[in-house]
């Protein structure tokens, strides 16, 4: 009868024989799998590094440098949503409305229930319309409005979209859809979401129609609540340039800078 040690030695010897009998093709196959695995890992790390570098450059407002890295990243990952959005945002900063529209269109088509993508698309389209001739702009207004309205329906708390609709309906001539009533509707919605934004929107409408006393009331309410650089600047500009009241403007400035 064989001892346990002899049995172990024999089993180990058999394993070695089986190992040496493994075909060379199988060993090469395993080696290739390992190489591919490490290539995928290194590629992923490289891509992540490129994207992170681009994000840092974007945060530093180095848009040209960030654009190059984001474009490079997009070549390796053509459907990377955040990269497409960044490229759209950069195009917006550079006032390249066609590029912004192209990128935002990809986003809203891929994610039709994302309010922010509709808002950004409508905004880029609206800016292009503003810089186009009147006839070309007329053909774009309906799509701008539809984009903002879609964003508003998708997200009942989207503040930027409601601001965009206030401005759109105030600036558009009545004959092509402009309406103070519609603008006031979205200003009212803003008040429900953010009193500061709501009162600023109301003041914006009043200034547009030269109702400066009423605008003062709304801007004062916004400043009392927000006490921010934005609320100060709106009220200060109203006093200085619209109401021509330097005394009020200087007093406001002194109080804000305390």
Coordinates of N, CA and C in Angstrom, one line a residue:
X1 N 0.8 -1.2 0.0 CA 0.0 0.0 0.0 C 0.9 1.2 0.0
X2 N 0.6 2.2 -0.9 CA 1.4 3.4 -1.0 C 1.1 4.4 0.1
X3 N 2.2 5.0 0.6 CA 2.0 6.0 1.7 C 1.4 7.3 1.1
X4 N 0.7 8.1 1.9 CA 0.2 9.4 1.4 C 1.2 10.3 0.7
X5 N 2.4 10.3 1.2 CA 3.5 11.1 0.6 C 3.8 10.7 -0.8
X6 N 3.8 9.3 -1.0 CA 4.1 8.8 -2.3 C 3.0 9.1 -3.3
X7 N 1.7 9.0 -2.8 CA 0.6 9.4 -3.6 C 0.6 10.8 -4.1
X8 N 1.0 11.7 -3.1 CA 1.1 13.1 -3.4 C 2.2 13.4 -4.5
X9 N 3.3 12.7 -4.3 CA 4.4 12.9 -5.2 C 4.1 12.4 -6.6
X10 N 3.3 11.3 -6.6 CA 2.9 10.7 -7.9 C 1.9 11.6 -8.6
X11 N 1.0 12.2 -7.9 CA 0.0 13.1 -8.4 C 0.6 14.3 -9.0
X12 N 1.6 14.8 -8.2 CA 2.3 16.1 -8.6 C 3.1 15.8 -9.9
X13 N 3.7 14.6 -10.0 CA 4.4 14.2 -11.2 C 3.5 14.1 -12.4
X14 N 2.3 13.6 -12.2 CA 1.3 13.5 -13.3 C 0.9 14.8 -13.8
X15 N 0.7 15.8 -12.8 CA 0.3 17.1 -13.1 C 1.3 17.8 -14.0
X16 N 2.6 17.6 -13.6 CA 3.7 18.2 -14.4 C 3.7 17.7 -15.8
X17 N 3.5 16.4 -16.0 CA 3.4 15.8 -17.3 C 2.3 16.4 -18.1
X18 N 1.1 16.5 -17.5 CA -0.1 17.1 -18.2 C 0.2 18.5 -18.6
X19 N 0.9 19.3 -17.7 CA 1.3 20.7 -18.0 C 2.2 20.8 -19.2
X20 N 3.2 19.9 -19.2 CA 4.2 19.9 -20.3 C 3.5 19.4 -21.6
X21 N 2.4 18.7 -21.5 CA 1.7 18.2 -22.7 C 0.8 19.3 -23.3
X22 N 0.5 20.4 -22.5 CA -0.4 21.4 -23.1 C 0.1 21.9 -24.4
X23 N -0.7 22.0 -25.4 CA -0.3 22.4 -26.7 C 0.3 23.9 -26.7
X24 N 1.2 24.2 -27.5 CA 1.8 25.5 -27.6 C 0.8 26.5 -28.0
X25 N -0.1 26.1 -28.9 CA -1.2 27.1 -29.3 C -2.0 27.6 -28.2
X26 N -2.4 26.7 -27.2 CA -3.2 27.1 -26.1 C -2.4 28.1 -25.2
X27 N -1.2 27.9 -25.0 CA -0.4 28.8 -24.2 C -0.3 30.2 -24.9
X28 N -0.1 30.2 -26.2 CA -0.1 31.5 -26.9 C -1.4 32.2 -26.9
X29 N -2.5 31.4 -26.9 CA -3.8 32.0 -26.8 C -4.0 32.7 -25.5
X30 N -3.6 32.1 -24.4 CA -3.7 32.7 -23.0 C -2.8 33.9 -23.0
X31 N -1.7 33.9 -23.6 CA -0.8 35.1 -23.6 C -1.5 36.3 -24.3
X32 N -2.1 36.0 -25.4 CA -2.8 37.0 -26.2 C -3.9 37.7 -25.3
X33 N -4.7 36.8 -24.7 CA -5.8 37.3 -23.8 C -5.3 38.3 -22.7
X34 N -4.2 37.9 -22.1 CA -3.6 38.7 -21.1 C -3.1 40.0 -21.7
X35 N -2.5 40.0 -22.9 CA -2.0 41.2 -23.5 C -3.2 42.2 -23.8
X36 N -4.3 41.6 -24.4 CA -5.5 42.4 -24.7 C -6.0 43.0 -23.4
X37 N -6.1 42.2 -22.3 CA -6.6 42.7 -21.1 C -5.8 44.0 -20.6
X38 N -4.5 43.9 -20.7 CA -3.7 45.0 -20.2 C -3.8 46.2 -21.2
X39 N -4.0 45.9 -22.4 CA -4.1 47.0 -23.4 C -5.4 47.8 -23.1
X40 N -6.5 47.0 -22.8 CA -7.8 47.7 -22.5 C -7.7 48.6 -21.3
X41 N -7.0 48.0 -20.2 CA -6.8 48.8 -19.0 C -6.0 50.1 -19.2
X42 N -4.9 49.9 -19.9 CA -4.1 51.1 -20.2 C -4.8 52.1 -21.1
X43 N -5.6 51.7 -22.0 CA -6.4 52.5 -22.9 C -7.4 53.3 -22.1
X44 N -8.1 52.6 -21.2 CA -9.1 53.2 -20.4 C -8.5 54.3 -19.4
X45 N -7.3 54.0 -18.9 CA -6.7 54.9 -18.0 C -6.2 56.2 -18.8
X46 N -5.7 55.9 -20.0 CA -5.3 57.1 -20.9 C -6.5 58.0 -21.2
X47 N -7.6 57.3 -21.6 CA -8.8 58.1 -22.0 C -9.3 58.9 -20.8
X48 N -9.4 58.3 -19.6 CA -9.8 58.9 -18.4 C -8.9 60.1 -18.1
X49 N -7.6 59.9 -18.3 CA -6.7 61.0 -18.0 C -6.9 62.2 -18.9
X50 N -7.1 61.9 -20.2 CA -7.3 62.9 -21.2 C -8.6 63.7 -20.9
X51 N -9.7 63.0 -20.5 CA -10.9 63.7 -20.2 C -10.8 64.6 -18.9
X52 N -10.1 64.0 -17.9 CA -9.9 64.8 -16.7 C -9.1 66.0 -16.9
X53 N -8.0 65.9 -17.7 CA -7.2 67.1 -18.0 C -8.0 68.1 -18.8
X54 N -8.9 67.7 -19.7 CA -9.8 68.6 -20.4 C -10.7 69.3 -19.5
X55 N -11.3 68.6 -18.5 CA -12.2 69.2 -17.6 C -11.5 70.3 -16.8
X56 N -10.3 70.0 -16.3 CA -9.5 71.0 -15.6 C -9.3 72.3 -16.4
X57 N -8.9 72.1 -17.6 CA -8.7 73.2 -18.5 C -10.0 74.0 -18.7
X58 N -11.1 73.3 -18.9 CA -12.4 74.0 -19.0 C -12.7 74.8 -17.8
X59 N -12.5 74.2 -16.6 CA -12.8 74.9 -15.4 C -11.9 76.2 -15.2
X60 N -10.7 76.2 -15.9 CA -9.8 77.3 -15.8 C -10.1 78.3 -17.0
X61 N -11.2 78.0 -17.7 CA -11.6 78.8 -18.9 C -10.6 78.8 -20.0
X62 N -9.8 77.8 -20.1 CA -8.8 77.6 -21.2 C -9.5 76.8 -22.3
X63 N -10.5 77.4 -22.9 CA -11.4 76.7 -23.8 C -10.7 76.1 -25.1
X64 N -9.8 76.8 -25.7 CA -9.1 76.3 -26.8 C -8.3 75.0 -26.5
X65 N -7.6 75.0 -25.4 CA -6.8 73.8 -25.0 C -7.8 72.7 -24.6
X66 N -8.8 73.0 -23.9 CA -9.8 72.0 -23.5 C -10.5 71.4 -24.7
X67 N -10.8 72.2 -25.7 CA -11.5 71.7 -26.9 C -10.6 70.6 -27.6
X68 N -9.3 70.9 -27.7 CA -8.4 69.9 -28.3 C -8.5 68.5 -27.6
X69 N -8.4 68.6 -26.3 CA -8.4 67.3 -25.5 C -9.8 66.6 -25.6
X70 N -10.8 67.4 -25.5 CA -12.2 66.8 -25.6 C -12.4 66.1 -26.9
X71 N -11.9 66.8 -28.0 CA -12.0 66.3 -29.4 C -11.2 65.0 -29.5
X72 N -10.1 64.9 -28.9 CA -9.2 63.7 -28.9 C -9.9 62.6 -28.2
X73 N -10.5 62.9 -27.0 CA -11.2 61.9 -26.2 C -12.4 61.4 -27.0
X74 N -13.1 62.3 -27.7 CA -14.3 61.9 -28.5 C -14.0 60.9 -29.6
X75 N -12.8 61.0 -30.1 CA -12.4 60.0 -31.2 C -12.3 58.6 -30.7
X76 N -11.9 58.5 -29.4 CA -11.8 57.1 -28.8 C -13.2 56.7 -28.3
X77 N -14.0 57.6 -27.9 CA -15.3 57.3 -27.3 C -16.4 58.2 -28.0
X78 N -16.8 57.9 -29.2 CA -17.6 58.8 -30.0 C -19.0 59.1 -29.4
X79 N -19.5 58.3 -28.5 CA -20.8 58.5 -27.9 C -20.7 59.0 -26.4
X80 N -19.6 59.5 -26.0 CA -19.4 60.0 -24.6 C -20.2 61.3 -24.5
X81 N -21.3 61.2 -23.8 CA -22.3 62.3 -23.7 C -21.7 63.6 -23.0
X82 N -21.0 63.4 -21.9 CA -20.4 64.6 -21.2 C -19.4 65.3 -22.1
X83 N -18.6 64.6 -22.9 CA -17.7 65.2 -23.8 C -18.4 66.0 -24.9
X84 N -19.5 65.5 -25.4 CA -20.3 66.2 -26.4 C -20.8 67.5 -25.8
X85 N -21.3 67.4 -24.6 CA -21.9 68.5 -23.9 C -20.8 69.6 -23.7
X86 N -19.6 69.2 -23.3 CA -18.5 70.1 -23.1 C -18.2 70.8 -24.4
X87 N -18.1 70.1 -25.4 CA -17.8 70.7 -26.7 C -18.9 71.7 -27.2
X88 N -20.1 71.4 -26.9 CA -21.2 72.3 -27.2 C -21.0 73.6 -26.3
X89 N -20.7 73.4 -25.1 CA -20.5 74.6 -24.2 C -19.4 75.4 -24.6
X90 N -18.3 74.8 -25.0 CA -17.1 75.5 -25.5 C -17.5 76.3 -26.7
X91 N -18.2 75.7 -27.6 CA -18.6 76.4 -28.9 C -19.5 77.6 -28.5
X92 N -20.3 77.5 -27.5 CA -21.1 78.6 -27.0 C -20.3 79.7 -26.5
X93 N -19.3 79.4 -25.7 CA -18.3 80.4 -25.2 C -17.6 81.1 -26.4
X94 N -17.3 80.4 -27.4 CA -16.6 80.9 -28.6 C -17.6 81.6 -29.6
X95 N -18.8 81.6 -29.3 CA -19.9 82.1 -30.2 C -19.9 81.4 -31.5
X96 N -19.5 80.1 -31.5 CA -19.6 79.3 -32.7 C -20.9 78.5 -32.6
X97 N -22.0 79.2 -33.0 CA -23.4 78.7 -32.8 C -23.7 77.5 -33.6
X98 N -23.1 77.3 -34.8 CA -23.3 76.1 -35.6 C -22.8 74.9 -34.9
X99 N -21.6 75.0 -34.4 CA -21.0 73.9 -33.7 C -21.7 73.5 -32.4
X100 N -22.2 74.6 -31.7 CA -23.0 74.4 -30.5 C -24.3 73.7 -30.8
X101 N -24.9 74.1 -31.8 CA -26.2 73.5 -32.3 C -26.0 72.1 -32.6
X102 N -25.0 71.8 -33.4 CA -24.7 70.4 -33.8 C -24.5 69.5 -32.6
X103 N -23.7 69.9 -31.6 CA -23.5 69.1 -30.4 C -24.7 68.9 -29.6
X104 N -25.4 70.0 -29.3 CA -26.6 69.9 -28.5 C -27.7 69.1 -29.1
X105 N -27.8 69.2 -30.5 CA -28.8 68.4 -31.2 C -28.5 66.9 -31.0
X106 N -27.3 66.5 -31.0 CA -26.9 65.1 -30.7 C -27.5 64.7 -29.3
X107 N -27.3 65.6 -28.4 CA -27.7 65.3 -27.0 C -29.2 65.2 -26.9
X108 N -30.0 66.1 -27.4 CA -31.4 66.1 -27.3 C -32.1 65.0 -28.1
X109 N -31.4 64.6 -29.2 CA -31.9 63.4 -29.9 C -31.7 62.1 -29.2
X110 N -30.5 62.0 -28.6 CA -30.2 60.8 -27.8 C -30.9 60.7 -26.5
X111 N -31.2 61.9 -25.9 CA -31.9 61.9 -24.6 C -33.0 62.9 -24.6
X112 N -34.1 62.5 -25.3 CA -35.2 63.5 -25.6 C -36.0 63.9 -24.3
X113 N -35.7 63.3 -23.2 CA -36.4 63.6 -22.0 C -35.5 64.4 -21.0
X114 N -34.4 64.9 -21.5 CA -33.5 65.7 -20.7 C -33.8 67.2 -21.0
X115 N -34.3 67.9 -20.0 CA -34.7 69.3 -20.2 C -33.6 70.2 -20.5
X116 N -32.4 69.9 -19.9 CA -31.3 70.8 -20.0 C -30.7 70.8 -21.4
X117 N -30.8 69.6 -22.1 CA -30.3 69.5 -23.5 C -31.2 70.3 -24.4
X118 N -32.5 70.2 -24.2 CA -33.5 71.0 -25.0 C -33.2 72.5 -24.8
X119 N -33.0 72.9 -23.5 CA -32.7 74.3 -23.2 C -31.5 74.8 -23.9
X120 N -30.4 74.0 -23.8 CA -29.1 74.4 -24.5 C -29.3 74.5 -26.0
X121 N -30.0 73.5 -26.5 CA -30.2 73.5 -28.0 C -31.0 74.8 -28.4
X122 N -32.0 75.1 -27.7 CA -32.9 76.2 -28.0 C -32.1 77.5 -27.8
X123 N -31.2 77.6 -26.8 CA -30.4 78.8 -26.6 C -29.4 79.0 -27.7
X124 N -28.7 78.0 -28.1 CA -27.8 78.1 -29.2 C -28.5 78.5 -30.5
X125 N -29.6 77.9 -30.7 CA -30.4 78.3 -31.9 C -30.9 79.7 -31.9
X126 N -31.3 80.1 -30.7 CA -31.8 81.5 -30.5 C -30.7 82.5 -30.7
X127 N -29.5 82.2 -30.3 CA -28.3 83.1 -30.5 C -27.9 83.2 -31.9
X128 N -28.1 82.1 -32.6 CA -27.8 82.1 -34.1 C -28.8 83.0 -34.8
X129 N -30.1 82.8 -34.4 CA -31.2 83.6 -35.0 C -30.9 85.1 -34.8
X130 N -30.4 85.5 -33.6 CA -30.2 86.9 -33.3 C -29.1 87.5 -34.2
X131 N -28.2 86.6 -34.6 CA -27.0 87.1 -35.4 C -27.3 86.9 -36.9
X132 N -28.4 86.4 -37.2 CA -28.8 86.1 -38.6 C -29.6 87.3 -39.2
X133 N -29.8 87.3 -40.5 CA -30.7 88.3 -41.0 C -32.1 88.0 -40.7
X134 N -33.0 89.0 -40.8 CA -34.4 88.9 -40.3 C -35.1 87.7 -40.9
X135 N -34.9 87.5 -42.2 CA -35.7 86.4 -42.9 C -35.2 85.0 -42.4
X136 N -33.9 84.9 -42.2 CA -33.4 83.6 -41.8 C -33.8 83.4 -40.3
X137 N -33.8 84.4 -39.5 CA -34.2 84.3 -38.1 C -35.7 83.9 -38.0
X138 N -36.5 84.4 -38.8 CA -37.9 84.1 -38.8 C -38.2 82.6 -38.9
X139 N -37.4 82.0 -39.7 CA -37.5 80.5 -40.0 C -37.0 79.7 -38.8
X140 N -36.3 80.3 -37.8 CA -35.8 79.6 -36.7 C -36.6 79.8 -35.4
X141 N -37.4 80.8 -35.3 CA -38.0 81.2 -34.1 C -38.9 80.1 -33.5
X142 N -39.7 79.5 -34.4 CA -40.6 78.4 -34.0 C -39.9 77.3 -33.3
X143 N -38.7 76.9 -33.8 CA -37.9 75.8 -33.2 C -37.3 76.2 -31.9
X144 N -36.9 77.5 -31.8 CA -36.4 78.0 -30.6 C -37.4 77.9 -29.5
X145 N -38.6 78.4 -29.8 CA -39.7 78.4 -28.8 C -40.1 77.0 -28.4
X146 N -40.2 76.1 -29.4 CA -40.6 74.7 -29.2 C -39.6 74.1 -28.2
X147 N -38.3 74.4 -28.4 CA -37.2 73.8 -27.6 C -37.4 74.2 -26.2
X148 N -37.6 75.5 -25.9 CA -37.7 76.0 -24.6 C -39.0 75.5 -23.9
X149 N -40.1 75.5 -24.7 CA -41.4 74.9 -24.1 C -41.2 73.5 -23.7
X150 N -40.5 72.7 -24.6 CA -40.3 71.3 -24.3 C -39.5 71.1 -23.0
X151 N -38.4 72.0 -22.9 CA -37.6 71.9 -21.6 C -38.5 72.3 -20.4
X152 N -39.3 73.3 -20.5 CA -40.2 73.7 -19.4 C -41.2 72.6 -19.0
X153 N -41.7 71.9 -20.0 CA -42.6 70.8 -19.7 C -41.9 69.6 -19.0
X154 N -40.7 69.3 -19.5 CA -40.0 68.2 -19.0 C -39.5 68.4 -17.5
X155 N -39.2 69.7 -17.2 CA -38.7 70.0 -15.9 C -39.4 71.2 -15.4
X156 N -40.4 71.0 -14.5 CA -41.2 72.1 -13.9 C -40.4 73.1 -13.0
X157 N -39.1 72.7 -12.7 CA -38.3 73.5 -11.8 C -37.0 74.1 -12.5
X158 N -37.1 74.0 -13.9 CA -35.9 74.5 -14.6 C -35.9 76.0 -14.7
X159 N -35.2 76.7 -13.9 CA -35.2 78.1 -13.8 C -34.7 78.8 -15.1
X160 N -33.6 78.3 -15.7 CA -33.0 78.9 -16.9 C -33.9 78.9 -18.0
X161 N -34.7 77.9 -18.2 CA -35.6 77.8 -19.3 C -36.7 78.9 -19.2
X162 N -37.2 79.1 -18.0 CA -38.2 80.1 -17.7 C -37.7 81.5 -18.0
X163 N -36.5 81.7 -17.6 CA -35.8 83.0 -17.9 C -35.8 83.2 -19.5
X164 N -35.4 82.1 -20.1 CA -35.3 82.2 -21.6 C -36.6 82.5 -22.2
X165 N -37.7 81.9 -21.7 CA -39.0 82.2 -22.3 C -39.5 83.6 -22.0
X166 N -39.2 84.1 -20.8 CA -39.5 85.5 -20.5 C -38.9 86.4 -21.5
X167 N -37.6 86.2 -21.7 CA -36.8 87.1 -22.6 C -37.3 86.9 -24.1
X168 N -37.6 85.7 -24.5 CA -38.0 85.4 -25.8 C -39.4 86.1 -26.1
X169 N -40.3 86.0 -25.2 CA -41.7 86.6 -25.5 C -41.7 88.1 -25.4
X170 N -40.7 88.7 -24.6 CA -40.6 90.1 -24.5 C -39.9 90.7 -25.7
X171 N -38.9 90.0 -26.2 CA -38.1 90.6 -27.3 C -38.7 90.3 -28.7
X172 N -39.6 89.3 -28.8 CA -40.2 89.0 -30.1 C -41.3 90.0 -30.4
X173 N -41.4 90.5 -31.6 CA -42.6 91.3 -32.0 C -43.9 90.5 -31.9
X174 N -44.9 91.2 -31.5 CA -46.2 90.5 -31.3 C -46.7 89.8 -32.5
X175 N -46.3 90.2 -33.7 CA -46.8 89.6 -35.0 C -46.2 88.2 -35.1
X176 N -45.1 87.9 -34.5 CA -44.5 86.6 -34.6 C -44.4 85.8 -33.3
X177 N -45.3 86.2 -32.4 CA -45.4 85.4 -31.1 C -45.0 86.1 -29.9
X178 N -44.5 87.3 -30.0 CA -44.2 88.1 -28.7 C -45.4 88.4 -27.9
X179 N -45.3 88.4 -26.6 CA -46.4 88.6 -25.8 C -46.0 88.9 -24.3
X180 N -46.4 90.1 -23.8 CA -46.1 90.3 -22.4 C -46.8 89.4 -21.5
X181 N -48.0 89.0 -21.8 CA -48.8 88.1 -21.0 C -48.1 86.8 -20.9
X182 N -47.6 86.2 -21.9 CA -46.8 85.0 -21.9 C -45.6 85.1 -21.0
X183 N -44.9 86.3 -21.2 CA -43.7 86.5 -20.4 C -44.0 86.6 -18.9
X184 N -45.1 87.3 -18.6 CA -45.5 87.4 -17.2 C -45.8 86.0 -16.6
X185 N -46.4 85.2 -17.4 CA -46.7 83.8 -17.0 C -45.5 83.1 -16.5
X186 N -44.4 83.2 -17.2 CA -43.2 82.5 -16.8 C -42.4 83.2 -15.7
X187 N -42.6 84.5 -15.6 CA -42.1 85.3 -14.5 C -42.8 84.9 -13.2
X188 N -44.1 84.6 -13.3 CA -44.8 84.1 -12.1 C -44.3 82.7 -11.7
X189 N -44.1 81.9 -12.7 CA -43.5 80.6 -12.4 C -42.2 80.7 -11.7
X190 N -41.4 81.7 -12.1 CA -40.1 81.9 -11.5 C -40.2 82.3 -10.1
X191 N -41.2 83.1 -9.8 CA -41.4 83.6 -8.4 C -41.6 82.4 -7.5
X192 N -42.4 81.4 -8.0 CA -42.7 80.2 -7.2 C -41.4 79.3 -7.0
X193 N -40.5 79.4 -7.9 CA -39.3 78.6 -7.8 C -38.2 79.4 -7.1
X194 N -38.0 80.6 -7.4 CA -37.0 81.5 -6.8 C -37.5 82.9 -6.8
X195 N -37.8 83.4 -5.6 CA -38.3 84.8 -5.5 C -37.3 85.8 -6.1
X196 N -36.1 85.6 -5.9 CA -35.1 86.6 -6.5 C -35.2 86.6 -8.0
X197 N -35.2 85.4 -8.6 CA -35.3 85.3 -10.1 C -36.6 85.9 -10.6
X198 N -37.7 85.6 -9.8 CA -39.0 86.0 -10.2 C -39.1 87.5 -10.2
X199 N -38.6 88.2 -9.2 CA -38.6 89.7 -9.1 C -37.7 90.3 -10.1
X200 N -36.6 89.7 -10.4 CA -35.7 90.2 -11.4 C -36.3 90.1 -12.8
X201 N -37.0 89.0 -13.0 CA -37.7 88.8 -14.3 C -38.9 89.9 -14.4
X202 N -39.6 90.1 -13.4 CA -40.6 91.1 -13.4 C -40.0 92.5 -13.7
X203 N -38.9 92.8 -13.0 CA -38.2 94.1 -13.2 C -37.7 94.2 -14.7
X204 N -37.2 93.1 -15.2 CA -36.7 93.1 -16.6 C -37.8 93.5 -17.5
X205 N -39.0 92.9 -17.3 CA -40.2 93.2 -18.2 C -40.5 94.7 -18.1
X206 N -40.6 95.2 -16.8 CA -40.9 96.6 -16.6 C -39.9 97.5 -17.3
X207 N -38.6 97.2 -17.2 CA -37.6 98.1 -17.8 C -37.8 98.1 -19.3
X208 N -38.1 96.9 -19.9 CA -38.3 96.8 -21.3 C -39.4 97.8 -21.8
X209 N -40.4 97.9 -21.0 CA -41.6 98.7 -21.4 C -41.5 100.1 -20.7
X210 N -40.3 100.5 -20.2 CA -40.0 101.8 -19.6 C -40.9 102.1 -18.4
X211 N -41.3 101.1 -17.7 CA -42.0 101.3 -16.5 C -41.0 101.3 -15.3
X212 N -40.2 102.3 -15.2 CA -39.1 102.3 -14.3 C -39.4 102.3 -12.8
X213 N -40.5 103.0 -12.5 CA -40.9 103.1 -11.1 C -41.3 101.7 -10.6
X214 N -42.1 101.0 -11.5 CA -42.5 99.6 -11.1 C -41.3 98.7 -11.1
X215 N -40.4 98.9 -12.0 CA -39.2 98.1 -12.1 C -38.4 98.3 -10.8
X216 N -38.3 99.5 -10.3 CA -37.6 99.8 -9.0 C -38.2 98.9 -7.9
X217 N -39.5 98.9 -7.8 CA -40.1 98.1 -6.8 C -39.7 96.6 -6.9
X218 N -39.7 96.1 -8.1 CA -39.4 94.6 -8.2 C -37.9 94.4 -8.0
X219 N -37.0 95.3 -8.5 CA -35.6 95.1 -8.2 C -35.2 95.3 -6.8
X220 N -35.9 96.2 -6.1 CA -35.6 96.3 -4.6 C -36.0 95.1 -3.9
X221 N -37.1 94.5 -4.2 CA -37.5 93.2 -3.6 C -36.5 92.1 -3.8
X222 N -36.0 92.0 -5.1 CA -35.0 91.0 -5.4 C -33.7 91.3 -4.6
X223 N -33.3 92.5 -4.5 CA -32.1 92.9 -3.8 C -32.2 92.6 -2.3
X224 N -33.4 92.9 -1.7 CA -33.6 92.7 -0.3 C -33.5 91.3 0.1
X225 N -33.9 90.4 -0.8 CA -33.9 89.0 -0.6 C -32.5 88.4 -0.9
X226 N -32.0 88.7 -2.1 CA -30.7 88.1 -2.6 C -29.5 88.8 -2.1
X227 N -29.5 90.2 -2.1 CA -28.3 91.0 -1.7 C -27.0 90.5 -2.4
X228 N -27.2 90.2 -3.7 CA -26.0 89.6 -4.5 C -25.5 90.7 -5.4
X229 N -24.4 90.4 -6.1 CA -23.8 91.3 -7.1 C -24.8 91.5 -8.2
X230 N -25.5 90.5 -8.6 CA -26.5 90.6 -9.7 C -27.6 91.5 -9.3
X231 N -28.2 91.3 -8.2 CA -29.3 92.2 -7.7 C -28.9 93.6 -7.6
X232 N -27.7 93.8 -7.0 CA -27.1 95.2 -6.8 C -27.0 95.8 -8.2
X233 N -26.4 95.1 -9.2 CA -26.1 95.7 -10.5 C -27.3 96.1 -11.2
X234 N -28.4 95.3 -11.1 CA -29.7 95.6 -11.8 C -30.3 96.9 -11.2
X235 N -30.3 97.0 -9.9 CA -30.9 98.1 -9.2 C -30.1 99.4 -9.4
X236 N -28.8 99.2 -9.3 CA -27.8 100.4 -9.5 C -27.9 100.9 -10.9
X237 N -28.0 100.1 -11.9 CA -28.1 100.5 -13.3 C -29.4 101.2 -13.5
X238 N -30.5 100.7 -12.9 CA -31.8 101.4 -13.0 C -31.7 102.8 -12.4
X239 N -31.2 103.0 -11.3 CA -31.1 104.3 -10.6 C -30.2 105.2 -11.5
X240 N -29.1 104.7 -11.9 CA -28.1 105.6 -12.6 C -28.5 105.9 -14.0
X241 N -28.9 104.9 -14.8 CA -29.1 105.1 -16.2 C -30.6 105.3 -16.7
X242 N -31.5 104.8 -15.9 CA -32.9 104.9 -16.3 C -33.6 106.0 -15.5
X243 N -33.5 105.9 -14.2 CA -34.2 107.0 -13.4 C -33.3 108.2 -13.2
X244 N -32.1 108.1 -13.6 CA -31.1 109.3 -13.5 C -31.1 109.8 -12.1
X245 N -31.0 109.0 -11.2 CA -31.0 109.4 -9.7 C -29.7 109.0 -9.1
X246 N -28.7 109.8 -9.2 CA -27.3 109.5 -8.8 C -27.3 109.4 -7.2
X247 N -28.1 110.1 -6.5 CA -28.1 110.1 -5.1 C -28.5 108.6 -4.6
X248 N -29.6 108.1 -5.2 CA -30.0 106.7 -4.9 C -29.0 105.7 -5.3
X249 N -28.4 105.9 -6.4 CA -27.3 105.0 -6.9 C -26.1 104.9 -6.0
X250 N -25.7 106.1 -5.6 CA -24.5 106.2 -4.7 C -24.8 105.6 -3.3
X251 N -26.0 105.9 -2.8 CA -26.4 105.4 -1.5 C -26.5 103.8 -1.5
X252 N -27.0 103.3 -2.6 CA -27.1 101.8 -2.8 C -25.7 101.2 -2.8
X253 N -24.8 101.9 -3.5 CA -23.4 101.4 -3.7 C -22.7 101.4 -2.3
X254 N -22.9 102.5 -1.6 CA -22.3 102.6 -0.2 C -22.8 101.4 0.7
X255 N -24.1 101.2 0.7 CA -24.7 100.2 1.5 C -24.2 98.8 1.1
X256 N -24.1 98.6 -0.2 CA -23.7 97.2 -0.7 C -22.2 97.0 -0.4
X257 N -21.4 98.0 -0.4 CA -19.9 97.8 -0.2 C -19.5 97.8 1.2
X258 N -20.4 98.0 2.1 CA -20.1 98.0 3.6 C -19.6 96.7 4.0

